[in-house]
Amino acid sequence: MKISGIKYLANQGIENIWKNKMMAFATFCVLLISLLLVGISILFYFNMNSMILGLGNQNEIAVYVETDTPQERVDEIHEQIKNIENIDTVTYISKKEAYERMQKQISQGKEIFEYIDDYQFMPDGFSVTVVNNDQLRATVDAITRIENIQSADSSPQVAEFLRELRRVVTLVAGAAIIALAVVSMIMISNTTKASVYSRREEIQIMKYVGATDSFIRTPFFVEGLVTGFFSGAGAFFITWAVYRSVYNVVVAQGMLINAFGAGSIIPFAEIRIPCGLAYLLIGSLVGAFGSVISTRKHLDV
Amino acid sequence: MVELQNVSVTYSGGVDALNNVSLKINDGDFAFVVGSSGAGKSTMIKLLLKEIDATSGNVIVNGYNLGKLKKRKIPEFRRTLGFVFQDFRLIPSMTVYENIAFVLRVLDAPLKYIRKRVPYVIGLVGLHAKTNSYPDELSGGEKQRVAIARALVNDPQLIIADEPTGNIDPELSYEIVELLKGINDQGTTILMVTHEHDLVRHFGGRIINITNGEIVYDEVVTGTNCDLLPEVELAQAMENAANLHHEYSMPDGDIEENDIPYVDDVIAAITSTAKENGGAEK
Ligand SMILES: Nc1ncnc2c1ncn2[C@@H]1O[C@H](COP(=O)(O)OP(=O)(O)OP(=O)(O)O)[C@@H](O)[C@H]1O
Ligand SMILES: [Mg+2]
């Protein structure tokens, strides 16, 4: 095929959008809505996930070193913990700090402290957070195995609960996203089918004059590609606007709901590029192949 | 060249549309195909375009054995012929120019050639003024001329026409056939199905009558002679004549080639038709 031939077919595809503007607009809208539904659901899921992970990170491991461990050994232990897999942060808590913490926690029993003014009885300790809360138990075990560690406590129930929560959220969100994707596919397929159906005679005539299937399909491909690209772009800008306003509202309330992990909401800037690319790519591909697949039935003459 | 060898077509519903038909149309022929409604004429056209396949027998068109033709070779085959249909089959979203140029685009012809050839054929059918009109903006006769221009733009060996005059005024029909005759004079084989017996009578040529899926008559008739025939449906008469052949099971080739055409039969048929219908059937 000559370059002029390819240019002709590409031009035909673009002209066809204009010539069939009603159907092209319908396809554009259906694609846009589908992309938005699925896209926003996925972003919602990502944020839920990120929030739960954020909660998990607040779930720290309290590590206590045996009393009477020399300071050099404590520093060594600090390094050893750092080198364990899955460790996010390790904060050293000196005897004094531990003492003050305890004072705060047992606020009602202030009188006790009047008798204990020496914090030397407190052990040195570390506050450790992990990267992946799901592996909390393994990490705790690893820390316990280090010499001179008296105890490493975490609340496995919280970790367990959060893991369970994430599993449920993933299942529910996954099912919802799959359902939305399926419904979208059906809507898109019906729209492109209707669009192609209205031009079936044209396709038949082309077959009669000896056009090959790929010759007939190429303009349909280009047409779907361009329509899908614009749907993707539209969906991206709408998502951007919606996401930003929701993000601002939530962050403004941040202090109140930090407890729910709202601090872990993903800022849009972080996902702008992958999100935009995904929208454009999926929009274009679904548009193009939806259109091409719908021609198949009519090509058999 | 078109050749049917013992071709039968049975539709899925069990209708025998063609029954053991053999036929040969040589290069450069102009053949009319006549016959009553439902006789199998369009079925034959569909066979020749490889829209359907024969249930049995061979169909050979322009050197392609259609029964054995691979699916991906169909486009290549179709490019060797032109078609004209009663319903024009123009692409509504394309102008006259684009409709005709499309055929050459399919052939991947050079742009320079397309720009010369398309206006030339539009000129041949006298539609220069309508070059940039859309099919919706044309009359039936004009649409059919566009279809003819499209059929001949790639210089096909064969043009197949199924009732090309079916949707246009009778007076314009002559113009259309005239056009096809002109194309035929240039060497293109033409096969035309028609219901308009006036046309057949006027132009003459090879006349093939299909009745109940069988060829019952196939002769070359001189056009002018036919003008002398009385105003009775010629084809109807021929059909009846053919039926007479049938009834008495006349052997093939009983009528000599250059005999004055079927005189006895026609007269017999005319009288019988006249008797039955008072000469004004259909
Ligand atoms: N797709 C089909 N399926 C089943 N039967 C069909 C089909 N097409 C045609 N037939 C039958 O085959 C027979 C021949 O039909 P065909 O269209 O060839 O007739 P025709 O000679 O072209 O008639 P007309 O002059 O009315 O156009 C008819 O009995 C018709 O009902
Ligand atoms: Mg017919």
Coordinates of C-alpha atoms and ligand atoms in Angstrom, one line a residue:
Chain A
M1 CA 0.0 0.0 0.0
K2 CA 1.3 3.4 -0.9
I3 CA 1.7 6.3 1.5
S4 CA -1.0 8.2 -0.3
G5 CA -3.3 5.2 0.3
I6 CA -2.6 5.1 4.0
K7 CA -3.1 8.8 4.2
Y8 CA -6.4 8.4 2.4
L9 CA -7.7 5.8 4.8
A10 CA -6.6 7.8 7.9
N11 CA -8.3 10.8 6.4
Q12 CA -11.4 8.8 5.7
G13 CA -11.5 7.8 9.4
I14 CA -11.3 11.3 10.6
E15 CA -13.8 12.5 8.0
N16 CA -16.2 9.8 9.1
I17 CA -16.3 11.1 12.6
W18 CA -17.6 14.4 11.2
K19 CA -19.9 12.7 8.7
N20 CA -21.4 10.5 11.4
K21 CA -21.2 13.0 14.1
M22 CA -24.3 11.9 16.0
M23 CA -23.0 8.3 16.3
A24 CA -19.5 9.5 17.0
F25 CA -20.8 11.8 19.8
A26 CA -22.8 8.9 21.3
T27 CA -19.7 6.7 21.3
F28 CA -17.7 9.5 22.8
C29 CA -20.2 10.0 25.6
V30 CA -20.5 6.3 26.4
L31 CA -16.7 5.8 26.4
L32 CA -16.3 8.9 28.6
I33 CA -18.8 7.8 31.1
S34 CA -17.4 4.2 31.2
L35 CA -13.9 5.5 31.6
L36 CA -14.9 7.8 34.4
L37 CA -16.9 5.1 36.3
V38 CA -14.1 2.6 36.1
G39 CA -11.3 5.2 36.6
I40 CA -12.8 6.8 39.6
S41 CA -13.6 3.5 41.2
I42 CA -10.0 2.4 40.8
L43 CA -8.7 5.7 42.2
F44 CA -11.2 5.3 45.1
Y45 CA -9.9 1.8 45.7
F46 CA -6.2 3.0 45.6
N47 CA -7.0 5.6 48.2
M48 CA -8.8 3.2 50.5
N49 CA -5.8 0.9 50.3
S50 CA -3.4 3.7 50.9
M51 CA -5.4 4.9 53.9
I52 CA -5.5 1.4 55.5
L53 CA -1.8 1.0 54.9
G54 CA -1.3 4.4 56.5
L55 CA -3.2 3.2 59.6
G56 CA -1.0 0.1 59.7
N57 CA 2.0 2.3 59.8
Q58 CA 0.8 4.0 62.9
N59 CA 0.8 0.5 64.4
E60 CA 4.3 0.6 65.8
I61 CA 6.3 -2.2 67.4
A62 CA 7.6 -1.3 70.8
V63 CA 11.1 -2.9 71.2
Y64 CA 12.7 -3.1 74.6
V65 CA 16.3 -3.9 75.2
E66 CA 17.4 -5.8 78.3
T67 CA 18.3 -3.5 81.1
D68 CA 22.0 -3.1 81.8
T69 CA 22.8 -3.5 78.2
P70 CA 25.8 -1.1 77.5
Q71 CA 25.1 1.8 75.2
E72 CA 27.5 0.5 72.5
R73 CA 25.4 -2.7 72.3
V74 CA 22.2 -0.6 72.1
D75 CA 23.6 1.3 69.1
E76 CA 24.5 -2.0 67.5
I77 CA 21.0 -3.3 68.0
H78 CA 19.7 -0.1 66.4
E79 CA 21.8 -0.9 63.3
Q80 CA 20.7 -4.6 63.3
I81 CA 17.0 -3.7 63.4
K82 CA 17.5 -1.2 60.6
N83 CA 18.9 -4.0 58.5
I84 CA 15.9 -6.2 58.9
E85 CA 13.7 -6.5 55.9
N86 CA 10.4 -4.7 55.9
I87 CA 11.6 -2.1 58.5
D88 CA 10.4 1.4 57.7
T89 CA 11.6 3.6 60.6
V90 CA 13.5 2.9 63.8
T91 CA 13.4 5.5 66.5
Y92 CA 15.6 5.2 69.5
I93 CA 13.8 5.9 72.8
S94 CA 16.1 6.6 75.6
K95 CA 15.4 5.5 79.2
K96 CA 14.4 9.1 79.9
E97 CA 12.0 9.4 77.1
A98 CA 10.5 6.1 78.0
Y99 CA 10.1 7.3 81.5
E100 CA 8.3 10.5 80.4
R101 CA 6.1 8.5 78.0
M102 CA 5.1 6.3 80.8
Q103 CA 4.3 9.2 83.0
K104 CA 2.0 10.6 80.4
Q105 CA 0.3 7.3 79.8
I106 CA -0.4 6.6 83.4
S107 CA -1.7 10.1 84.1
Q108 CA -4.0 9.0 86.8
G109 CA -1.4 7.3 88.8
K110 CA 0.9 10.3 89.1
E111 CA 1.5 9.5 92.7
I112 CA 3.4 6.4 91.8
F113 CA 6.1 8.5 90.2
E114 CA 6.6 10.5 93.3
Y115 CA 8.4 7.4 94.7
I116 CA 10.3 6.7 91.5
D117 CA 12.3 9.6 90.4
D118 CA 15.1 7.6 88.8
Y119 CA 14.5 6.6 85.3
Q120 CA 17.5 4.2 85.3
F121 CA 15.2 1.3 85.9
M122 CA 13.6 1.9 82.5
P123 CA 14.9 -0.2 79.6
D124 CA 16.3 1.4 76.4
G125 CA 13.9 0.9 73.6
F126 CA 13.0 1.5 70.0
S127 CA 9.8 2.5 68.3
V128 CA 9.7 0.6 65.0
T129 CA 7.4 0.9 62.1
V130 CA 7.2 -1.5 59.2
V131 CA 6.7 -1.0 55.5
N132 CA 4.2 -3.8 55.0
N133 CA 1.9 -4.4 57.9
D134 CA 0.9 -7.8 56.6
Q135 CA 4.3 -9.1 57.5
L136 CA 4.3 -7.6 60.9
R137 CA 4.5 -10.9 62.7
A138 CA 7.5 -12.1 60.8
T139 CA 9.2 -8.8 61.4
V140 CA 8.5 -8.9 65.1
D141 CA 10.0 -12.4 65.2
A142 CA 13.1 -11.2 63.5
I143 CA 13.6 -8.5 66.0
T144 CA 13.0 -10.8 68.9
R145 CA 15.8 -13.1 67.6
I146 CA 18.3 -10.3 68.0
E147 CA 20.5 -10.8 71.1
N148 CA 19.8 -8.6 74.2
I149 CA 16.3 -7.9 73.1
Q150 CA 13.9 -8.2 76.0
S151 CA 10.7 -8.0 74.1
A152 CA 9.2 -6.7 70.9
D153 CA 5.5 -6.0 71.2
S154 CA 3.0 -5.1 68.6
S155 CA -0.6 -5.4 68.5
P156 CA -1.1 -8.3 66.0
Q157 CA -4.8 -7.9 66.4
V158 CA -4.7 -4.5 64.8
A159 CA -2.5 -5.7 62.0
E160 CA -4.8 -8.7 61.6
F161 CA -7.8 -6.5 61.5
L162 CA -6.3 -4.1 59.0
R163 CA -5.2 -6.9 56.8
E164 CA -8.7 -8.4 56.9
L165 CA -10.1 -5.0 56.1
R166 CA -7.9 -4.6 53.1
R167 CA -8.8 -8.0 51.9
V168 CA -12.5 -7.1 52.1
V169 CA -12.1 -3.7 50.5
T170 CA -10.0 -5.3 47.7
L171 CA -12.7 -7.9 47.1
V172 CA -15.6 -5.5 47.1
A173 CA -13.8 -2.9 45.1
G174 CA -12.5 -5.5 42.7
A175 CA -16.0 -6.9 42.2
A176 CA -17.4 -3.5 41.7
I177 CA -14.7 -2.5 39.2
I178 CA -15.1 -5.7 37.2
A179 CA -18.9 -5.3 37.2
L180 CA -18.5 -1.7 36.0
A181 CA -16.0 -2.7 33.4
V182 CA -18.3 -5.4 32.1
V183 CA -21.3 -3.1 32.0
S184 CA -19.1 -0.5 30.2
M185 CA -18.0 -3.1 27.7
I186 CA -21.6 -4.0 26.9
M187 CA -22.6 -0.3 26.6
I188 CA -19.6 0.4 24.4
S189 CA -20.1 -2.7 22.2
N190 CA -23.8 -1.8 21.7
T191 CA -23.0 1.7 20.8
T192 CA -20.2 0.8 18.3
K193 CA -22.4 -1.9 16.9
A194 CA -25.2 0.5 16.3
S195 CA -22.8 3.0 14.8
V196 CA -21.4 0.4 12.4
Y197 CA -24.8 -1.1 11.7
S198 CA -26.0 2.3 10.4
R199 CA -23.2 2.0 7.9
R200 CA -23.5 -1.7 7.0
E201 CA -24.6 -0.9 3.4
E202 CA -21.6 1.2 2.9
I203 CA -19.5 -1.7 4.1
Q204 CA -21.2 -4.1 1.7
I205 CA -20.8 -1.8 -1.2
M206 CA -17.1 -1.5 -0.5
K207 CA -16.9 -5.3 -0.4
Y208 CA -18.6 -5.5 -3.8
V209 CA -16.1 -3.2 -5.4
G210 CA -13.3 -5.4 -4.2
A211 CA -12.1 -3.7 -1.1
T212 CA -10.2 -6.0 1.3
D213 CA -11.4 -6.3 4.9
S214 CA -8.4 -4.3 6.2
F215 CA -9.0 -1.5 3.7
I216 CA -12.6 -1.2 5.1
R217 CA -11.5 -1.5 8.7
T218 CA -8.7 0.9 8.8
P219 CA -10.9 4.0 8.7
F220 CA -13.1 2.5 11.4
F221 CA -10.0 1.9 13.4
V222 CA -8.8 5.4 13.1
E223 CA -12.3 6.7 13.8
G224 CA -12.5 4.7 17.0
L225 CA -9.0 5.6 18.0
V226 CA -9.5 9.3 17.7
T227 CA -13.0 9.2 19.4
G228 CA -11.5 7.1 22.2
F229 CA -8.6 9.4 22.6
F230 CA -10.8 12.4 23.2
S231 CA -13.0 10.4 25.6
G232 CA -9.8 9.5 27.5
A233 CA -8.7 13.1 27.6
G234 CA -12.2 14.2 28.7
A235 CA -12.3 11.6 31.4
F236 CA -8.9 12.7 32.6
F237 CA -9.8 16.3 33.0
I238 CA -13.0 15.5 34.7
T239 CA -11.2 13.1 37.1
W240 CA -8.6 15.8 37.8
A241 CA -11.2 18.4 38.7
V242 CA -13.2 16.0 40.8
Y243 CA -10.2 14.5 42.5
R244 CA -8.7 17.8 43.4
S245 CA -11.8 19.2 45.0
V246 CA -12.4 16.1 47.0
Y247 CA -8.8 16.0 48.0
N248 CA -8.9 19.6 49.2
V249 CA -12.0 19.0 51.2
V250 CA -10.6 16.0 52.9
V251 CA -7.2 17.5 53.6
A252 CA -9.0 20.6 55.0
Q253 CA -10.7 18.2 57.4
G254 CA -7.4 16.4 57.9
M255 CA -6.9 17.1 61.5
L256 CA -10.3 15.6 62.3
I257 CA -10.1 12.5 60.4
N258 CA -6.4 11.8 60.6
A259 CA -7.4 8.9 62.7
F260 CA -9.0 7.2 59.7
G261 CA -5.8 7.5 57.7
A262 CA -7.0 10.4 55.7
G263 CA -3.5 11.7 55.8
S264 CA -2.6 8.9 53.4
I265 CA -4.8 10.1 50.6
I266 CA -2.7 10.2 47.4
P267 CA -2.2 13.7 46.1
F268 CA -3.2 14.0 42.4
A269 CA 0.2 15.3 41.4
E270 CA 1.6 11.9 42.3
I271 CA -0.7 10.0 39.9
R272 CA -1.4 12.6 37.2
I273 CA 0.9 11.1 34.6
P274 CA 0.0 7.4 35.0
C275 CA -3.6 8.3 35.3
G276 CA -3.6 10.4 32.2
L277 CA -1.7 7.9 30.2
A278 CA -4.0 5.1 31.3
Y279 CA -7.1 7.0 30.3
L280 CA -5.7 8.0 26.9
L281 CA -4.4 4.5 26.1
I282 CA -7.4 2.6 27.3
G283 CA -9.8 5.1 25.7
S284 CA -8.0 4.9 22.4
L285 CA -7.7 1.1 22.4
V286 CA -11.2 0.4 23.5
G287 CA -12.5 2.9 20.9
A288 CA -10.4 1.5 18.1
F289 CA -11.0 -2.2 18.7
G290 CA -14.6 -1.7 19.6
S291 CA -15.2 -0.1 16.3
V292 CA -13.2 -2.6 14.3
I293 CA -14.7 -5.7 16.0
S294 CA -18.2 -4.4 15.3
T295 CA -17.4 -4.3 11.5
R296 CA -16.7 -8.0 11.5
K297 CA -20.2 -9.2 11.2
H298 CA -20.9 -7.0 8.2
L299 CA -17.7 -7.9 6.3
D300 CA -18.9 -11.3 5.4
V301 CA -20.4 -10.6 2.0
Chain B
M1 CA -16.0 -14.6 -19.8
V2 CA -18.7 -16.3 -17.8
E3 CA -19.3 -19.9 -17.7
L4 CA -21.8 -22.0 -15.7
Q5 CA -21.4 -25.7 -15.8
N6 CA -24.4 -27.7 -14.5
V7 CA -25.0 -25.2 -11.7
S8 CA -27.7 -25.8 -9.2
V9 CA -28.5 -23.5 -6.2
T10 CA -30.7 -24.7 -3.4
Y11 CA -31.4 -22.1 -0.7
S12 CA -31.3 -23.2 2.9
G13 CA -35.1 -23.0 3.0
G14 CA -35.1 -25.8 0.4
V15 CA -36.0 -23.6 -2.6
D16 CA -34.3 -24.8 -5.8
A17 CA -33.5 -21.4 -7.3
L18 CA -31.3 -22.7 -10.1
N19 CA -31.5 -26.2 -11.5
N20 CA -28.6 -27.7 -13.5
V21 CA -27.9 -24.5 -15.5
S22 CA -25.2 -24.4 -18.1
L23 CA -24.3 -21.2 -19.8
K24 CA -21.4 -19.6 -21.6
I25 CA -21.1 -15.9 -22.2
N26 CA -18.1 -15.0 -24.4
D27 CA -15.9 -11.9 -24.1
G28 CA -17.5 -9.0 -25.7
D29 CA -21.1 -10.3 -25.6
F30 CA -24.1 -8.3 -24.6
A31 CA -26.6 -10.6 -23.0
F32 CA -30.1 -9.8 -21.6
V33 CA -31.4 -12.2 -18.9
V34 CA -35.2 -12.2 -18.7
G35 CA -37.7 -14.4 -16.9
S36 CA -40.6 -14.1 -14.5
S37 CA -40.3 -13.0 -10.9
G38 CA -38.7 -15.6 -8.7
A39 CA -37.2 -17.5 -11.7
G40 CA -33.7 -17.3 -10.4
K41 CA -32.2 -14.4 -12.2
S42 CA -30.9 -12.6 -9.2
T43 CA -29.6 -15.9 -7.9
M44 CA -27.5 -16.2 -10.9
I45 CA -26.2 -12.7 -10.5
K46 CA -25.3 -13.4 -6.8
L47 CA -23.4 -16.5 -8.0
L48 CA -21.4 -14.4 -10.4
L49 CA -20.5 -11.9 -7.7
K50 CA -19.7 -14.7 -5.3
E51 CA -22.2 -13.5 -2.9
I52 CA -23.5 -17.0 -2.7
D53 CA -21.9 -20.4 -3.7
A54 CA -23.4 -22.9 -6.1
T55 CA -24.8 -26.0 -4.3
S56 CA -23.3 -28.0 -7.2
G57 CA -21.6 -27.3 -10.5
N58 CA -18.9 -24.9 -11.5
V59 CA -19.0 -21.1 -11.9
I60 CA -16.2 -19.6 -13.8
V61 CA -16.0 -15.8 -14.1
N62 CA -13.1 -14.0 -15.7
G63 CA -10.9 -17.0 -15.2
Y64 CA -11.7 -17.5 -11.5
N65 CA -13.3 -20.7 -10.5
L66 CA -15.6 -19.3 -7.9
G67 CA -16.4 -22.5 -6.1
K68 CA -12.7 -23.0 -5.4
L69 CA -11.9 -19.3 -4.8
K70 CA -10.3 -18.7 -1.4
K71 CA -12.0 -16.1 0.8
R72 CA -9.1 -13.7 0.8
K73 CA -9.0 -13.9 -3.0
I74 CA -12.6 -12.6 -3.4
P75 CA -11.6 -8.9 -3.4
E76 CA -9.1 -9.5 -6.1
F77 CA -11.7 -11.3 -8.2
R78 CA -14.3 -8.6 -7.7
R79 CA -12.0 -6.0 -9.0
T80 CA -12.1 -7.7 -12.4
L81 CA -15.8 -6.9 -12.8
G82 CA -18.2 -4.0 -12.4
F83 CA -21.8 -4.2 -11.1
V84 CA -24.9 -2.1 -11.4
F85 CA -28.0 -2.8 -9.3
Q86 CA -31.5 -1.6 -9.3
D87 CA -31.0 0.1 -6.0
F88 CA -27.8 1.9 -7.2
R89 CA -25.7 1.0 -4.1
L90 CA -23.9 4.3 -3.9
I91 CA -22.2 5.2 -0.7
P92 CA -24.4 8.0 0.7
S93 CA -21.7 9.8 2.6
M94 CA -19.5 10.2 -0.5
T95 CA -19.9 12.6 -3.4
V96 CA -20.2 11.3 -7.0
Y97 CA -16.5 11.9 -7.4
E98 CA -15.6 10.0 -4.2
N99 CA -17.9 7.1 -5.0
I100 CA -16.2 6.5 -8.3
A101 CA -12.7 7.2 -7.1
F102 CA -13.2 4.7 -4.3
V103 CA -12.9 1.9 -6.7
L104 CA -9.5 3.1 -7.8
R105 CA -8.5 3.7 -4.2
V106 CA -9.2 0.1 -3.5
L107 CA -6.9 -0.8 -6.4
D108 CA -4.3 1.6 -4.8
A109 CA -4.1 3.4 -8.1
P110 CA -1.8 6.4 -8.3
L111 CA -3.4 9.7 -7.3
K112 CA -2.5 11.3 -10.6
Y113 CA -4.3 8.6 -12.5
I114 CA -7.4 8.9 -10.3
R115 CA -7.5 12.6 -10.9
K116 CA -7.6 12.1 -14.6
R117 CA -9.7 8.9 -14.9
V118 CA -12.6 9.8 -12.6
P119 CA -13.5 13.1 -14.3
Y120 CA -13.2 11.2 -17.6
V121 CA -15.8 8.6 -16.7
I122 CA -18.0 11.2 -15.1
G123 CA -17.9 12.9 -18.5
L124 CA -18.8 9.6 -20.3
V125 CA -22.0 9.4 -18.3
G126 CA -22.6 13.1 -18.7
L127 CA -22.6 14.1 -15.1
H128 CA -19.8 16.7 -15.0
A129 CA -22.1 19.2 -13.3
K130 CA -22.8 16.8 -10.5
T131 CA -19.3 15.8 -9.7
N132 CA -19.5 17.1 -6.1
S133 CA -23.1 16.2 -5.4
Y134 CA -24.1 13.5 -2.9
P135 CA -26.3 10.6 -4.0
D136 CA -29.2 12.1 -2.2
E137 CA -29.1 15.1 -4.4
L138 CA -29.4 13.1 -7.6
S139 CA -32.4 11.7 -9.6
G140 CA -32.7 8.0 -10.1
G141 CA -31.4 8.2 -13.6
E142 CA -28.4 10.2 -12.5
K143 CA -27.7 7.8 -9.6
Q144 CA -27.7 5.0 -12.0
R145 CA -25.3 6.8 -14.3
V146 CA -23.0 7.3 -11.4
A147 CA -23.2 3.6 -10.7
I148 CA -22.4 2.8 -14.3
A149 CA -19.4 5.2 -14.2
R150 CA -18.3 3.4 -11.1
A151 CA -18.7 0.1 -12.8
L152 CA -16.5 1.0 -15.7
V153 CA -13.9 3.2 -14.0
N154 CA -11.5 0.3 -13.5
D155 CA -12.0 -0.9 -17.0
P156 CA -13.4 -4.3 -16.0
Q157 CA -13.7 -7.2 -18.4
L158 CA -17.3 -7.8 -17.4
I159 CA -20.2 -5.6 -16.1
I160 CA -23.0 -7.4 -14.3
A161 CA -26.3 -5.5 -14.1
D162 CA -29.4 -6.7 -12.1
E163 CA -32.4 -4.6 -13.3
P164 CA -30.4 -1.4 -13.7
T165 CA -33.4 0.3 -15.1
G166 CA -35.8 -1.0 -12.4
N167 CA -36.0 2.1 -10.4
I168 CA -35.9 4.8 -13.1
D169 CA -38.3 6.2 -15.7
P170 CA -38.9 4.0 -18.7
E171 CA -37.7 6.7 -21.1
L172 CA -34.4 7.0 -19.2
S173 CA -34.0 3.2 -19.4
Y174 CA -33.1 3.5 -23.0
E175 CA -30.5 6.0 -22.1
I176 CA -29.0 3.6 -19.6
V177 CA -29.0 0.6 -21.9
E178 CA -27.6 2.9 -24.6
L179 CA -24.7 3.7 -22.3
L180 CA -24.1 0.0 -21.5
K181 CA -24.2 -0.7 -25.2
G182 CA -21.6 1.9 -25.8
I183 CA -19.4 0.3 -23.1
N184 CA -20.0 -3.0 -24.7
D185 CA -18.8 -1.6 -28.1
Q186 CA -15.5 -1.0 -26.4
G187 CA -15.2 -4.7 -25.7
T188 CA -16.6 -5.1 -22.2
T189 CA -18.8 -8.1 -21.7
I190 CA -22.2 -7.1 -20.3
L191 CA -24.8 -9.2 -18.6
M192 CA -28.0 -7.4 -17.8
V193 CA -31.1 -8.7 -16.1
T194 CA -34.3 -6.9 -16.9
H195 CA -38.0 -7.0 -16.7
E196 CA -38.5 -4.4 -19.3
H197 CA -39.3 -6.3 -22.5
D198 CA -39.6 -3.1 -24.5
L199 CA -36.0 -2.6 -23.9
V200 CA -35.1 -6.1 -25.0
R201 CA -37.3 -5.8 -28.0
H202 CA -35.7 -2.5 -28.9
F203 CA -32.1 -3.4 -28.6
G204 CA -32.1 -7.1 -29.3
G205 CA -28.9 -9.0 -28.7
R206 CA -28.5 -12.3 -26.9
I207 CA -31.5 -13.1 -24.9
I208 CA -31.5 -15.7 -22.1
N209 CA -34.7 -16.7 -20.5
I210 CA -34.7 -18.3 -17.1
T211 CA -37.9 -20.0 -15.9
N212 CA -38.2 -21.9 -12.7
G213 CA -34.4 -22.0 -12.4
E214 CA -33.7 -23.3 -15.8
I215 CA -32.6 -21.7 -19.0
V216 CA -35.4 -22.3 -21.4
Y217 CA -34.4 -19.9 -24.2
D218 CA -31.0 -18.6 -25.3
E219 CA -30.9 -16.9 -28.7
V220 CA -29.4 -13.9 -30.5
V221 CA -32.2 -11.6 -31.7
T222 CA -31.9 -8.6 -33.9
G223 CA -33.3 -5.5 -32.3
T224 CA -34.9 -3.8 -35.2
N225 CA -36.9 -6.9 -36.1
C226 CA -38.5 -6.8 -32.8
D227 CA -39.9 -3.4 -33.5
L228 CA -42.2 -5.1 -35.9
L229 CA -43.6 -7.4 -33.3
P230 CA -47.1 -6.6 -32.0
E231 CA -47.4 -4.8 -28.7
V232 CA -47.4 -7.9 -26.6
E233 CA -44.9 -8.6 -23.9
L234 CA -42.1 -10.2 -25.8
A235 CA -40.6 -12.0 -22.9
Q236 CA -43.9 -13.3 -21.8
A237 CA -44.3 -14.6 -25.3
M238 CA -40.8 -16.1 -25.2
E239 CA -41.6 -17.7 -21.9
N240 CA -44.7 -19.2 -23.3
A241 CA -42.8 -20.3 -26.3
A242 CA -40.3 -21.9 -24.0
N243 CA -43.0 -23.6 -22.2
L244 CA -44.2 -25.0 -25.5
H245 CA -40.8 -26.3 -26.1
H246 CA -41.0 -27.9 -22.7
E247 CA -44.4 -29.5 -23.2
Y248 CA -43.4 -31.1 -26.4
S249 CA -39.9 -31.7 -25.1
M250 CA -38.3 -30.4 -28.1
P251 CA -34.7 -31.5 -28.4
D252 CA -31.9 -29.0 -28.1
G253 CA -30.7 -27.2 -31.2
D254 CA -33.9 -28.0 -33.0
I255 CA -34.1 -24.4 -34.2
E256 CA -31.2 -23.6 -36.5
E257 CA -28.8 -20.9 -35.5
N258 CA -29.7 -18.2 -38.1
D259 CA -33.3 -19.0 -38.5
I260 CA -35.6 -16.1 -38.3
P261 CA -36.1 -16.1 -34.6
Y262 CA -38.6 -18.6 -33.2
V263 CA -41.3 -17.3 -35.6
D264 CA -43.7 -20.2 -35.2
D265 CA -43.3 -20.4 -31.5
V266 CA -43.6 -16.7 -31.0
I267 CA -46.8 -16.5 -33.1
A268 CA -48.2 -19.5 -31.3
A269 CA -47.3 -18.0 -28.0
I270 CA -48.7 -14.6 -28.9
T271 CA -52.0 -16.0 -29.8
S272 CA -52.1 -18.1 -26.7
T273 CA -51.1 -15.1 -24.5
A274 CA -53.6 -12.9 -26.3
K275 CA -56.3 -15.5 -25.8
E276 CA -55.6 -15.8 -22.1
N277 CA -55.1 -12.2 -21.1
G278 CA -56.7 -10.2 -23.9
G279 CA -53.1 -9.2 -24.8
A280 CA -52.7 -6.9 -21.9
E281 CA -51.1 -8.9 -19.2
K282 CA -48.9 -7.4 -16.5
Ligands
LIG1 N1 -31.8 -15.7 0.4 C1 -32.8 -16.6 0.0 N2 -33.2 -17.6 0.8 C2 -34.1 -18.4 0.4 N3 -34.7 -18.4 -0.8 C3 -34.4 -17.4 -1.7 C4 -33.4 -16.4 -1.3 N4 -33.2 -15.6 -2.3 C5 -34.1 -15.9 -3.3 N5 -34.8 -17.0 -2.9 C6 -35.8 -17.8 -3.7 O1 -35.1 -18.2 -4.8 C7 -36.0 -18.1 -6.0 C8 -35.3 -17.3 -7.0 O2 -35.1 -15.9 -6.5 P1 -34.4 -14.8 -7.4 O3 -34.2 -13.6 -6.5 O4 -33.2 -15.4 -8.1 O5 -35.5 -14.4 -8.5 P2 -35.5 -13.4 -9.6 O6 -35.5 -14.1 -10.9 O7 -34.4 -12.4 -9.5 O8 -36.9 -12.6 -9.4 P3 -37.2 -11.1 -9.6 O9 -37.4 -10.9 -11.0 O10 -38.5 -10.9 -8.8 O11 -36.1 -10.3 -9.1 C9 -37.2 -17.5 -5.5 O12 -38.2 -18.5 -5.3 C10 -36.9 -16.9 -4.1 O13 -38.0 -16.9 -3.3
MG2 MG -34.2 -10.3 -9.0

